[in-house]
PDB file of C-alpha atoms in Angstrom:
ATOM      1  CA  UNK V 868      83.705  54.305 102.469  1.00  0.00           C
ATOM      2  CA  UNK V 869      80.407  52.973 100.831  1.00  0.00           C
ATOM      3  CA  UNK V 870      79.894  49.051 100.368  1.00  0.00           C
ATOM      4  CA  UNK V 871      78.783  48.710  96.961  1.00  0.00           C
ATOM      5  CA  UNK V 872      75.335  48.170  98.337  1.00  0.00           C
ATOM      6  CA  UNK V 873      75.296  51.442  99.962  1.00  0.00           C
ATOM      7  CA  UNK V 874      75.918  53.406  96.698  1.00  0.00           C
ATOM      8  CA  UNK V 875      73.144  55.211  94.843  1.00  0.00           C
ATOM      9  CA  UNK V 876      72.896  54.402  90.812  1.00  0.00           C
ATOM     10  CA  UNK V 877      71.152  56.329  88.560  1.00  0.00           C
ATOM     11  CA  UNK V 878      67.795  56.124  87.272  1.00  0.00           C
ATOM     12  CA  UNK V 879      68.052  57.064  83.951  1.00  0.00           C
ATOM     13  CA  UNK V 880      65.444  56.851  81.063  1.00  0.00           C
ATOM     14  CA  UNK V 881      66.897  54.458  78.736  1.00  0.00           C
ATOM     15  CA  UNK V 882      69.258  53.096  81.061  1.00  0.00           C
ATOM     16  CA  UNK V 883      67.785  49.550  80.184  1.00  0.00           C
ATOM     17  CA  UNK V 884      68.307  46.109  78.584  1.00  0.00           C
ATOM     18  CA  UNK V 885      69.278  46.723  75.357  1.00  0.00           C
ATOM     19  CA  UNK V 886      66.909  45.160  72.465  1.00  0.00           C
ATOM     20  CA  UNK V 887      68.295  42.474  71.027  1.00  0.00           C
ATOM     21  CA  UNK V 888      69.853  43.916  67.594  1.00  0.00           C
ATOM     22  CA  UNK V 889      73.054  44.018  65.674  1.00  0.00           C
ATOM     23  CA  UNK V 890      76.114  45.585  67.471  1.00  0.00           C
ATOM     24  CA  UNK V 891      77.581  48.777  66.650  1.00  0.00           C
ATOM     25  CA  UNK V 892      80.986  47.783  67.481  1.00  0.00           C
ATOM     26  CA  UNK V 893      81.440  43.933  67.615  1.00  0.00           C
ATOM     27  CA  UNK V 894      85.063  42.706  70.072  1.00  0.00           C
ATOM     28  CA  UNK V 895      86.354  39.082  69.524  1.00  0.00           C
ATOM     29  CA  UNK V 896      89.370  37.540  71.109  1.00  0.00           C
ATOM     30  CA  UNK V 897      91.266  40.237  71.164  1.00  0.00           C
ATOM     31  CA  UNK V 898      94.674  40.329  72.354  1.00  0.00           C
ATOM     32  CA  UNK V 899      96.914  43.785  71.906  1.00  0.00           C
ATOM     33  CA  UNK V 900     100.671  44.739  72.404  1.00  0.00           C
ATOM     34  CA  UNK V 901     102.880  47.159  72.373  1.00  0.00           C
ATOM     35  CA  UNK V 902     105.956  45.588  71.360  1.00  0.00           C
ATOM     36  CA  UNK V 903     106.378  42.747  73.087  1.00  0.00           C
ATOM     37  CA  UNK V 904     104.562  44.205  76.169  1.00  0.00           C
ATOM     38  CA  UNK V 905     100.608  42.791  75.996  1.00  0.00           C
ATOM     39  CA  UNK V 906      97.977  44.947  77.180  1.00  0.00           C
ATOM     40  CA  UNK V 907      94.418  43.294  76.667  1.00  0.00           C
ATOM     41  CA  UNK V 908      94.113  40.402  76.622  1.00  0.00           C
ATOM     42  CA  UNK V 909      91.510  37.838  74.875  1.00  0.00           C
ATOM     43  CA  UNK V 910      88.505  40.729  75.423  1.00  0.00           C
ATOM     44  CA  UNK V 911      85.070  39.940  73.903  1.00  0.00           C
ATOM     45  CA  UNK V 912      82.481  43.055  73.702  1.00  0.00           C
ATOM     46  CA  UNK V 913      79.739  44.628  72.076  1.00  0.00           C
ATOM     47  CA  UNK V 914      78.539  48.148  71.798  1.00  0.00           C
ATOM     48  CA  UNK V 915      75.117  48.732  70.494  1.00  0.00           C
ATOM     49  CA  UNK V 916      73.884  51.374  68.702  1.00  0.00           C
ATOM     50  CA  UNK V 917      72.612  54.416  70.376  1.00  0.00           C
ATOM     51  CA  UNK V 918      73.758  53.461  74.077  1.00  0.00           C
ATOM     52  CA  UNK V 919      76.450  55.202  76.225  1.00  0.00           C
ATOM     53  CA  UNK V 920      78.939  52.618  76.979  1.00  0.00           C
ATOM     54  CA  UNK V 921      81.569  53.647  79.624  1.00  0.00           C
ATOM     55  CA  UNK V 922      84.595  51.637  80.566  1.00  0.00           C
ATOM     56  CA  UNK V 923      86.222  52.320  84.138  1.00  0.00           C
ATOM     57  CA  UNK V 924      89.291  50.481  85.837  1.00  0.00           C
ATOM     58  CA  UNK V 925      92.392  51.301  87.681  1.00  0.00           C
ATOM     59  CA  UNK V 926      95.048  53.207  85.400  1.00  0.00           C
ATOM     60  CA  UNK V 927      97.109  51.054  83.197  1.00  0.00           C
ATOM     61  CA  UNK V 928      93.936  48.078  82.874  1.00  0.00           C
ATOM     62  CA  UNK V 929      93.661  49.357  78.832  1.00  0.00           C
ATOM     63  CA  UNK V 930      90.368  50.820  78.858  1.00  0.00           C
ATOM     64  CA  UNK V 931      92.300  53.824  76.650  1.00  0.00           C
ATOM     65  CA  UNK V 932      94.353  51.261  74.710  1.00  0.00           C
ATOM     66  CA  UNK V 933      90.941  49.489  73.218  1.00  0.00           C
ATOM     67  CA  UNK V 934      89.058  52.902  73.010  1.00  0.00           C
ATOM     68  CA  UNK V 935      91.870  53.924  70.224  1.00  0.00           C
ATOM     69  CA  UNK V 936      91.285  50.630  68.621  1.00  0.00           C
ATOM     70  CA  UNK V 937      88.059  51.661  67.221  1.00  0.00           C
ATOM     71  CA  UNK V 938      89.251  54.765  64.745  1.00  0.00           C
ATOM     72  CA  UNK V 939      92.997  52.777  64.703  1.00  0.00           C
ATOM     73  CA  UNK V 940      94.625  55.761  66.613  1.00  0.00           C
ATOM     74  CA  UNK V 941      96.586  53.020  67.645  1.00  0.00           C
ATOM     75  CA  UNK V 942      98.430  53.030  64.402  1.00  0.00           C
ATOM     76  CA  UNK V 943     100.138  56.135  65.288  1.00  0.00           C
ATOM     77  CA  UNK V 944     102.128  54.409  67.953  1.00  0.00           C
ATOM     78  CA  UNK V 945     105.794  52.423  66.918  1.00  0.00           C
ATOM     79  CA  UNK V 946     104.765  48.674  67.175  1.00  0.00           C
ATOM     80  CA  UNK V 947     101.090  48.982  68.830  1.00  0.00           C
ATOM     81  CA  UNK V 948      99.728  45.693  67.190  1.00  0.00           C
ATOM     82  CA  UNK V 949      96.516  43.315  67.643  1.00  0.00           C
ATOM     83  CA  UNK V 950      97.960  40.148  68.379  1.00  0.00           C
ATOM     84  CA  UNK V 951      94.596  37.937  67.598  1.00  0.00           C
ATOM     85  CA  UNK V 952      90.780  38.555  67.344  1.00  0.00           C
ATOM     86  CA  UNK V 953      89.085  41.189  65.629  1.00  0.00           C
ATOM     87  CA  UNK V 954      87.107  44.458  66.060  1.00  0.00           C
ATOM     88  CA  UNK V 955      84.175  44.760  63.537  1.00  0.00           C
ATOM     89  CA  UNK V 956      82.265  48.369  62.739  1.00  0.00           C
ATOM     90  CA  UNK V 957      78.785  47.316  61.328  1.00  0.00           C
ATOM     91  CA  UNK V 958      80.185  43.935  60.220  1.00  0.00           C
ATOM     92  CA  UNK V 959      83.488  45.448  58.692  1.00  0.00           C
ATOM     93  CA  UNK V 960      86.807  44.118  60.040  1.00  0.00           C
ATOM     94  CA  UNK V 961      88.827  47.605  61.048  1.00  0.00           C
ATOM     95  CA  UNK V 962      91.939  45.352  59.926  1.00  0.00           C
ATOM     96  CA  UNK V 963      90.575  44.763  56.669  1.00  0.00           C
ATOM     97  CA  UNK V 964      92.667  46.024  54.218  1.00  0.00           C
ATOM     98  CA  UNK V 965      89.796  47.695  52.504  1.00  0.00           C
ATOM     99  CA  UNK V 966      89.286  49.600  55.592  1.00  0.00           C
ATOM    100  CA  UNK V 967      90.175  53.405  54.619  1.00  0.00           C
ATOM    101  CA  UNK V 968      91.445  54.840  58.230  1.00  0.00           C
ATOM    102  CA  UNK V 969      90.858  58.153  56.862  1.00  0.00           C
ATOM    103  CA  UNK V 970      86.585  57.710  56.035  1.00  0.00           C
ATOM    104  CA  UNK V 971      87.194  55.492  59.243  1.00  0.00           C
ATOM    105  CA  UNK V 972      88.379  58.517  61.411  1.00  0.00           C
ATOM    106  CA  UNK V 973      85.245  60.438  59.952  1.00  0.00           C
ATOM    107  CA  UNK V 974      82.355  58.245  60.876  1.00  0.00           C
ATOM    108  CA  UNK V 975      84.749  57.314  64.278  1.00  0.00           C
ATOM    109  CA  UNK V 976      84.709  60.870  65.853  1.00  0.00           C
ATOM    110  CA  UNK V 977      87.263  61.690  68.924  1.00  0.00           C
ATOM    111  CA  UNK V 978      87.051  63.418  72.047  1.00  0.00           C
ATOM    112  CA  UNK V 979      90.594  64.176  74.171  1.00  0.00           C
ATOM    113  CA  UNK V 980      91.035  63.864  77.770  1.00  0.00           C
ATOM    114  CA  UNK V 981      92.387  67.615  77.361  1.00  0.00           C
ATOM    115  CA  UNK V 982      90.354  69.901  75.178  1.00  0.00           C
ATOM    116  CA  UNK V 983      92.751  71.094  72.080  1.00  0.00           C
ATOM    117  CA  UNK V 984      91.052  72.882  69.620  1.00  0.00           C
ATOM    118  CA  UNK V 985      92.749  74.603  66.821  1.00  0.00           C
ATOM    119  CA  UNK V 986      94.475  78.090  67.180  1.00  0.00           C
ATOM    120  CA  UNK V 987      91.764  79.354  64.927  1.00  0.00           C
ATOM    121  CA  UNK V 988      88.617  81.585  65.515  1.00  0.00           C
ATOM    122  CA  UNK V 989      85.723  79.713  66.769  1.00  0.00           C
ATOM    123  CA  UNK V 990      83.905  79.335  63.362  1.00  0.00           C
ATOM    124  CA  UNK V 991      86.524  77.834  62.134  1.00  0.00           C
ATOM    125  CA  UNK V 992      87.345  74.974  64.517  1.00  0.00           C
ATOM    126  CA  UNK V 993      83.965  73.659  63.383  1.00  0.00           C
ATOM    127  CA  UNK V 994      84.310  74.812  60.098  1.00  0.00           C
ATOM    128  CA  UNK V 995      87.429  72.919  59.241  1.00  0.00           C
ATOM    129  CA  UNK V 996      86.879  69.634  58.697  1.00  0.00           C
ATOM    130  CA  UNK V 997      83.988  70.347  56.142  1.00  0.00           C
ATOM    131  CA  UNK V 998      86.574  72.610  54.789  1.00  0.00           C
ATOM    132  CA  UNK V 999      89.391  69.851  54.087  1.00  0.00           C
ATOM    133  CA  UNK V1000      86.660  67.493  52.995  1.00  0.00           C
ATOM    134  CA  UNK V1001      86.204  69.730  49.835  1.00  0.00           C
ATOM    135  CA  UNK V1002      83.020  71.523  51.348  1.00  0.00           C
ATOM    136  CA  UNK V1003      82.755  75.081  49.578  1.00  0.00           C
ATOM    137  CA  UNK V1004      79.224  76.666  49.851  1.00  0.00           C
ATOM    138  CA  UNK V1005      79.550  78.885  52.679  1.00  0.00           C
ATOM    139  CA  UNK V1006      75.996  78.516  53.450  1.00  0.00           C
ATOM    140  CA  UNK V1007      75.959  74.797  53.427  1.00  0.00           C
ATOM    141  CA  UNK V1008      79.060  75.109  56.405  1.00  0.00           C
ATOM    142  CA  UNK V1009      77.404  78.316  58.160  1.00  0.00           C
ATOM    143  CA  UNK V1010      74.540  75.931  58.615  1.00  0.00           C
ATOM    144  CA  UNK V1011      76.509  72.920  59.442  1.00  0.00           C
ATOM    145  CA  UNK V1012      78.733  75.498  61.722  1.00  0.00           C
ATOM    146  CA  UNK V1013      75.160  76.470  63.887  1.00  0.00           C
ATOM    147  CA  UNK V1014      73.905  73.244  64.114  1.00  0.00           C
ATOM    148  CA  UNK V1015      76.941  71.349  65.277  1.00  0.00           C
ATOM    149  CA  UNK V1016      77.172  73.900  67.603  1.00  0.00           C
ATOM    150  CA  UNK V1017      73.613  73.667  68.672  1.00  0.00           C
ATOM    151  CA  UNK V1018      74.195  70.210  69.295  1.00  0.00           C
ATOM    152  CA  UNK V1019      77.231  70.884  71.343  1.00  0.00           C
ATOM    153  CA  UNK V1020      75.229  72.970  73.523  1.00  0.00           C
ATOM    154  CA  UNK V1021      77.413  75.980  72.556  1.00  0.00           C
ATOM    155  CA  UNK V1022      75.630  78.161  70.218  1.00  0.00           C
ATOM    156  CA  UNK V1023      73.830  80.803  72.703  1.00  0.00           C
ATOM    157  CA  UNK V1024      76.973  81.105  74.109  1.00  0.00           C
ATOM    158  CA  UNK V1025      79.506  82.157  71.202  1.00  0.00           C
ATOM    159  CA  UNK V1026      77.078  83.184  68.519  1.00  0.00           C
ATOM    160  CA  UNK V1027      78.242  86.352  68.841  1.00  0.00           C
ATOM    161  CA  UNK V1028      81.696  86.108  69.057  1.00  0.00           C
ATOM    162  CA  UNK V1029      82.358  83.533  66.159  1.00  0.00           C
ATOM    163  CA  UNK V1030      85.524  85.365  64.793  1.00  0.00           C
ATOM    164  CA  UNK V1031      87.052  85.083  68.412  1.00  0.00           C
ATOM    165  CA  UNK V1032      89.529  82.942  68.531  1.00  0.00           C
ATOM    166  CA  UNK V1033      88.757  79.676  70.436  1.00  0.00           C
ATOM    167  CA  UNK V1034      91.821  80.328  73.102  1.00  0.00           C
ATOM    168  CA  UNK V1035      89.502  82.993  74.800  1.00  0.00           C
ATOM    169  CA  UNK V1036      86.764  80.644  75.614  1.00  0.00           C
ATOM    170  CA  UNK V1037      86.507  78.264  79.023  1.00  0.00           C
ATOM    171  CA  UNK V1038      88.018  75.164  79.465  1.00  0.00           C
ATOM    172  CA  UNK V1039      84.697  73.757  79.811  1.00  0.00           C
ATOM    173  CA  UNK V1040      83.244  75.792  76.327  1.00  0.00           C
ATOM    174  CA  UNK V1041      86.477  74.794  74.562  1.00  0.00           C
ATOM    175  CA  UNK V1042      85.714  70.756  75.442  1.00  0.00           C
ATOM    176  CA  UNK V1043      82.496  71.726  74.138  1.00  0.00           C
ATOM    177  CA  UNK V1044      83.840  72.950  71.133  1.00  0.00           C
ATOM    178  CA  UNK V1045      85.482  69.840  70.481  1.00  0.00           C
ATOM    179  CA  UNK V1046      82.746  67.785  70.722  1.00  0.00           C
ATOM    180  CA  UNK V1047      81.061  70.551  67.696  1.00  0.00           C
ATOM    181  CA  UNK V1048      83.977  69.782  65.459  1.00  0.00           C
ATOM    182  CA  UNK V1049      83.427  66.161  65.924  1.00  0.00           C
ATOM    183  CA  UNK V1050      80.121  66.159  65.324  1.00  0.00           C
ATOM    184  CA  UNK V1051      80.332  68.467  62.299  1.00  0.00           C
ATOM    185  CA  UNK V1052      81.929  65.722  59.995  1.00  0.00           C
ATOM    186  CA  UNK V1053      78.813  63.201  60.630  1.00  0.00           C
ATOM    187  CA  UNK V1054      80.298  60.339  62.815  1.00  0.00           C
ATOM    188  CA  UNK V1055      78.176  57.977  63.620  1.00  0.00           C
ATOM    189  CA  UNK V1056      80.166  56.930  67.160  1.00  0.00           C
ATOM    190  CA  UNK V1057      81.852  59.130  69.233  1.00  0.00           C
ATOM    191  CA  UNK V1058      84.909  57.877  71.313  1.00  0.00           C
ATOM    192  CA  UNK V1059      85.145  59.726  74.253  1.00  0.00           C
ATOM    193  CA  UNK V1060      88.826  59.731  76.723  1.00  0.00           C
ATOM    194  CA  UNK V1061      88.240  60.840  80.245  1.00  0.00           C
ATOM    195  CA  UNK V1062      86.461  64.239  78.851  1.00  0.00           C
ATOM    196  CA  UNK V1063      85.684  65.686  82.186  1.00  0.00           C
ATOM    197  CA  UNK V1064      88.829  65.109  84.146  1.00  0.00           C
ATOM    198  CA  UNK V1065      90.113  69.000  83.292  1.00  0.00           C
ATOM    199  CA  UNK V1066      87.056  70.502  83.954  1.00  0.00           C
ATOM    200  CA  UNK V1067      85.343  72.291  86.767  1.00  0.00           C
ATOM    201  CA  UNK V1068      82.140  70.083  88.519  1.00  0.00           C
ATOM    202  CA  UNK V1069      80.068  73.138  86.580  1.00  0.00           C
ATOM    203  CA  UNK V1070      81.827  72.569  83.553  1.00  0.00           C
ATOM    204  CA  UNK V1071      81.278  68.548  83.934  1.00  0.00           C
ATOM    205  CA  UNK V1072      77.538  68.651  84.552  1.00  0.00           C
ATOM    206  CA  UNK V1073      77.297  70.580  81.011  1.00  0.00           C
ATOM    207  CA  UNK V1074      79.288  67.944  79.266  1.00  0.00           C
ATOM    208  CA  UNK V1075      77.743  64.884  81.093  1.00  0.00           C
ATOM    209  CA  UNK V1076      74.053  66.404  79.975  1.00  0.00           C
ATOM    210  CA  UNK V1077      75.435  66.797  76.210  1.00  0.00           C
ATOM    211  CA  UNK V1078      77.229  63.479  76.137  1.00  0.00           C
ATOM    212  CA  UNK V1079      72.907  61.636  77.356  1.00  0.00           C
ATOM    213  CA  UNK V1080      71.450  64.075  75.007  1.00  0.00           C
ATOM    214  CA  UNK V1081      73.892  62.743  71.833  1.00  0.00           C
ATOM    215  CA  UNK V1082      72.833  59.044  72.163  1.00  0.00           C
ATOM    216  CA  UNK V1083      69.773  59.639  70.654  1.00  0.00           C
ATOM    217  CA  UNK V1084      72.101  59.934  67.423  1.00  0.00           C
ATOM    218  CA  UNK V1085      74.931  58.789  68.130  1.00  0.00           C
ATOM    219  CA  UNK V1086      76.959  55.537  69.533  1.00  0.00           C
ATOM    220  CA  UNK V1087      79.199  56.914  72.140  1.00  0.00           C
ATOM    221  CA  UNK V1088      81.844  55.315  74.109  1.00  0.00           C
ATOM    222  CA  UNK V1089      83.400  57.121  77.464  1.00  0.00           C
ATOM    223  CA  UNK V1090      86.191  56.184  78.993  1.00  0.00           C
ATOM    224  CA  UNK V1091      86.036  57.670  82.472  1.00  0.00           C
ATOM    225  CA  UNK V1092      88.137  57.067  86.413  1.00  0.00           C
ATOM    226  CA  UNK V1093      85.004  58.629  87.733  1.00  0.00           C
ATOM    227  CA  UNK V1094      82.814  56.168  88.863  1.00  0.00           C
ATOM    228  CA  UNK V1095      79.827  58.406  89.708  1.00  0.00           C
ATOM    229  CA  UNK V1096      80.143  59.895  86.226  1.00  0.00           C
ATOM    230  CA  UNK V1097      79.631  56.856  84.682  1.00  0.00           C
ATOM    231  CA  UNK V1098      76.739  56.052  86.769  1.00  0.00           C
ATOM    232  CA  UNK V1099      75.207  59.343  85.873  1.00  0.00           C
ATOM    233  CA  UNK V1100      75.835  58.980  81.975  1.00  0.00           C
ATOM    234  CA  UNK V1101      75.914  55.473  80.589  1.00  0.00           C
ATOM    235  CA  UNK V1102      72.917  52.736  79.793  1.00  0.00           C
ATOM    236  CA  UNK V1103      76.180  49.567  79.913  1.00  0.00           C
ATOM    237  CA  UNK V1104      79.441  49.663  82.129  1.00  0.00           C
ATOM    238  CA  UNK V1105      82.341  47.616  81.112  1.00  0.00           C
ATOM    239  CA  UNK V1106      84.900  47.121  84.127  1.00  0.00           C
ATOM    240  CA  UNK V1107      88.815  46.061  82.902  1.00  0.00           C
ATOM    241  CA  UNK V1108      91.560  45.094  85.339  1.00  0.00           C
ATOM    242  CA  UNK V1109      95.107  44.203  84.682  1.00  0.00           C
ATOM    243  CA  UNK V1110      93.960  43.936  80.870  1.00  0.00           C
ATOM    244  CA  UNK V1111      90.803  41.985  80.888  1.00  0.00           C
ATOM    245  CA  UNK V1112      87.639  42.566  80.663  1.00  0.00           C
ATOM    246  CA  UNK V1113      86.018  41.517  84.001  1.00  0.00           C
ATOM    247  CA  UNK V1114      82.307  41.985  83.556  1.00  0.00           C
ATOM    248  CA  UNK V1115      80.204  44.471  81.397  1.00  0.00           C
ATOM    249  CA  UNK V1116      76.548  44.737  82.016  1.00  0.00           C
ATOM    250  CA  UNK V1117      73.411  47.413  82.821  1.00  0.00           C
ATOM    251  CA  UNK V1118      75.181  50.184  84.835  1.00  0.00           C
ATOM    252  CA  UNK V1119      72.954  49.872  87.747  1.00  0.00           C
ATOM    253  CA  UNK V1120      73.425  46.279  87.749  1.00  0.00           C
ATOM    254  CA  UNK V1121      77.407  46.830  87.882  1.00  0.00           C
ATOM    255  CA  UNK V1122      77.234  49.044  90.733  1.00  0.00           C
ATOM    256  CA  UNK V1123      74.643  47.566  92.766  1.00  0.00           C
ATOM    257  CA  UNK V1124      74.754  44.030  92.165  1.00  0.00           C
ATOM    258  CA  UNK V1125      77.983  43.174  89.970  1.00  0.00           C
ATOM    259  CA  UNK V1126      78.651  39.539  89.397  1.00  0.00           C
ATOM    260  CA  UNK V1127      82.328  39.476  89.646  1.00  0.00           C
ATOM    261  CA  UNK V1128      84.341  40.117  93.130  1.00  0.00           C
ATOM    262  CA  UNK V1129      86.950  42.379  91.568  1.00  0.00           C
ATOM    263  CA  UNK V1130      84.110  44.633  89.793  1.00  0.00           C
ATOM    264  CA  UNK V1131      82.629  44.727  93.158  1.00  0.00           C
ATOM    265  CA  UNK V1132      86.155  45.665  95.567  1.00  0.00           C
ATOM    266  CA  UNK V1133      86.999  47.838  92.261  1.00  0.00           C
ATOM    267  CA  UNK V1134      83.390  50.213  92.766  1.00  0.00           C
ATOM    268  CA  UNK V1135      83.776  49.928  96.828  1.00  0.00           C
ATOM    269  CA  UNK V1136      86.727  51.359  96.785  1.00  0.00           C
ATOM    270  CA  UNK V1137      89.197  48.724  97.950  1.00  0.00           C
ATOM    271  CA  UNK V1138      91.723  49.376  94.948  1.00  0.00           C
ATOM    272  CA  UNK V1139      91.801  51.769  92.242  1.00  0.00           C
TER     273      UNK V1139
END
C-alpha cells in the first residue's frame, strides 16, 4: 500500500489557490438529520466559482447527504431537515422562503451515480427540459440540442442517429447524455454523485476529461470513492468522516501533505 507520501497527485492547469472572490456556494454551521438520526454535523465550506470541488470519505460520512442540499433534493425525503446553519447560492439562503426549488433545480443541474435518461429518442432527452420550460421554436432547441451535446462531448457520436432511442447507446454515452440534458437548461453548477462508478475505465476517462473541460463555465461539485479520480479532476478536495468535515484544501495539498491525521490514514489506505 502507498504512504500518502508515496502517491502521485496531479498536475493540473488550474489546479491552484483560488483568487480570493465571492463563493459560489457559501456552508455555515450546518447540522442535518434525518429524523432524529444526525448526519453532518456543524460543516463550514465554500465552493468557488469555476473550480471542481470533489468530496471523498468512507460510505455513510454524508458527502451525498450535503451534495443534495444544494438543489434541496433533500426535500424529497420524509423528515430530511437542516437542524442549524445555512447554505447560501450567490448570497441567497436555499431556506429562504423566497427560494423557488423549481428555478433552483434549473440553475442547480444533477448528475446520478447511475445514468437514467428518459425512455425517449436521443433528441429528445436533451430536448425536454427546454420543452417543459415553454421553449417552442424548433430551431432555437435544434441549436440548443447540438450544442449541449457538443459540450457533452457526444455530438460526433449520435448526430446521426438522433431519433434512436437513448436505451441503444453505452453506458458510458448515456452518462454523457445526462450531463447534455443538464447542461441544456443553463445551470450555472453542476452537482455531480459518484458519476463514474458504473462505467468502464474507457468510459471514465471520457467523463473525467468532460467534467475539467466544463469548469471553464460551470461550478461543479463531484462526489466520488475514487481517490485517484479526484486527484485527476478537481482544483479543492473536501475529506468528511463520520459526518464532519475534516479538512478541505488544494487537492495536491490533501494528498500529499494533508494537515489532519484522519485525511491522511483515510488517502493511505488504512480505512475506507
Amino acid at each position: 500500500m502507498q504512504s500518502v507520501n508515496d502517491q502521485k497527485a496531479p498536475e493540473r492547469e488550474g489546479a491552484t489557490e483560488p483568487e480570493p472572490k465571492n463563493a459560489t456556494i457559501s456552508i455555515r454551521n450546518l447540522d442535518f438529520l434525518y429524523g432524529e438520526n444526525q448526519v453532518l454535523h456543524d460543516v463550514s465550506l465554500d465552493i468557488f466559482p469555476n473550480e471542481v470541488m470533489a468530496f471523498i470519505g468512507p460510505s455513510g460520512c454524508g458527502k451525498s447527504t450535503l451534495l443534495r442540499c444544494f438543489n434541496r433534493m433533500n426535500d424529497l425525503v420524509e423528515g430530511a431537515k437542516i437542524g442549524k446553519g445555512s447554505i447560501e447560492i450567490h448570497g441567497t439562503d436555499l431556506q429562504d422562503q423566497s427560494v423557488d426549488v423549481i428555478e433552483l433545480r434549473k440553475k442547480v443541474g444533477m448528475v446520478f451515480q447511475k445514468s437514467n435518461p428518459f425512455p425517449k429518442s436521443i433528441y429528445q432527452n436533451v430536448a425536454y427540459g427546454l420543452q417543459i420550460q415553454g421553449l417552442k421554436s424548433k430551431k432555437i432547441i435544434d441549436e440548443k440540442v447540438e450544442e449541449s451535446l457538443r459540450k457533452a462531448a457526444l455530438w460526433e457520436e449520435v448526430k446521426d442517429r438522433l431519433n434512436e432511442n437513448a436505451y441503444g447507446l453505452s453506458g458510458g454515452q448515456q452518462q454523457r447524455l445526462c450531463i447534455a440534458r443538464t447542461l441544456a437548461v443553463e445551470p450555472e453548477i453542476i452537482l455531480m454523485d459518484e458519476p463514474c462508478s458504473a462505467l468502464d475505465p474507457v468510459a471514465t476517462g471520457r467523463v473525467e476529461e468532460l467534467i475539467f473541460g466544463l469548469k471553464a463555465e460551470y461550478t461543479i461539485v463531484v462526489v466520488t470513492h475514487n481517490m485517484q479520480q479526484a486527484g485527476r479532476v478537481s482544483d479543492r478536495t473536501a475529506f468528511f468522516y463520520l459526518g464532519k468535515l475534516i479538512e478541505c484544501d488544494l487537492t495536491k495539498k490533501i494528498f500529499l501533505n494533508p494537515s489532519k491525521k484522519e485525511t491522511e490514514d483515510y488517502i493511505s489506505g488504512k480505512f475506507g
